[in-house]
């Protein structure tokens, strides 16, 4: 992380914040972390605990660590997965994000993940309703990013406005996912295919010049489970 910061390379840490504390947050900040993304899908301890199968006190730790990140001056982004389990509570989640001191909120459309049993995808109608309400009630100093929606946003009459963006998918094209064990994945959620390992000789610097077959196939086909889930009958 320090190396990247010294060479002008942005670094992003995705976390559930469960293992963070003030000391670790300050270490990350001082090492030059560009931004931290934290999952935030519920506004109460009971729902959070039931979904993640943890003790309710973990929700208190989540909120505390989010506040510590913002107070430390880290660019903090809260990520919310829009799915059946929370679609009716999206505005309350957005309000809570603001109350925690965070001004960047990323809302990711749910997708079917064949590698898991999870498939709580919202309908087109629910998606449009939730996004429209979030835009309507967006606070002036907040930025909203809607992800996994860019390929069909216009089809649903959803358009960008100042402070509200439908981020283009960069997985596989400009972004790869690196795990702590060295594995390199194309996309964490929709295409979790391992295409190499930095500890086993794979060079991140050369990976596009010497593309693994799985990466080449992905770039040619550009699969999008989010689109497929909503427009299966199209």
Short mmCIF file of N, CA and C in Angstrom, two decimals, residues 11 34 45 84 107 110 228:
data_model
loop_
_atom_site.label_atom_id
_atom_site.label_comp_id
_atom_site.label_asym_id
_atom_site.label_seq_id
_atom_site.Cartn_x
_atom_site.Cartn_y
_atom_site.Cartn_z
N UNK A 11 -5.24 2.78 -4.13
CA UNK A 11 -5.56 1.51 -3.49
C UNK A 11 -6.92 1.61 -2.81
N UNK A 34 -6.11 4.85 -0.39
CA UNK A 34 -6.88 5.86 -1.12
C UNK A 34 -8.31 5.95 -0.61
N UNK A 45 -29.46 -3.83 14.46
CA UNK A 45 -28.59 -4.93 14.85
C UNK A 45 -29.22 -6.30 14.62
N UNK A 84 -33.83 -8.38 -2.34
CA UNK A 84 -35.17 -8.57 -1.78
C UNK A 84 -35.22 -8.33 -0.27
N UNK A 107 -24.73 1.98 -4.35
CA UNK A 107 -25.83 1.02 -4.32
C UNK A 107 -25.63 0.05 -5.47
N UNK A 110 -28.47 -6.22 -7.19
CA UNK A 110 -28.24 -7.63 -6.88
C UNK A 110 -28.13 -8.45 -8.17
N UNK A 228 -28.80 -10.24 -17.36
CA UNK A 228 -29.48 -11.51 -17.62
C UNK A 228 -30.61 -11.77 -16.63
#
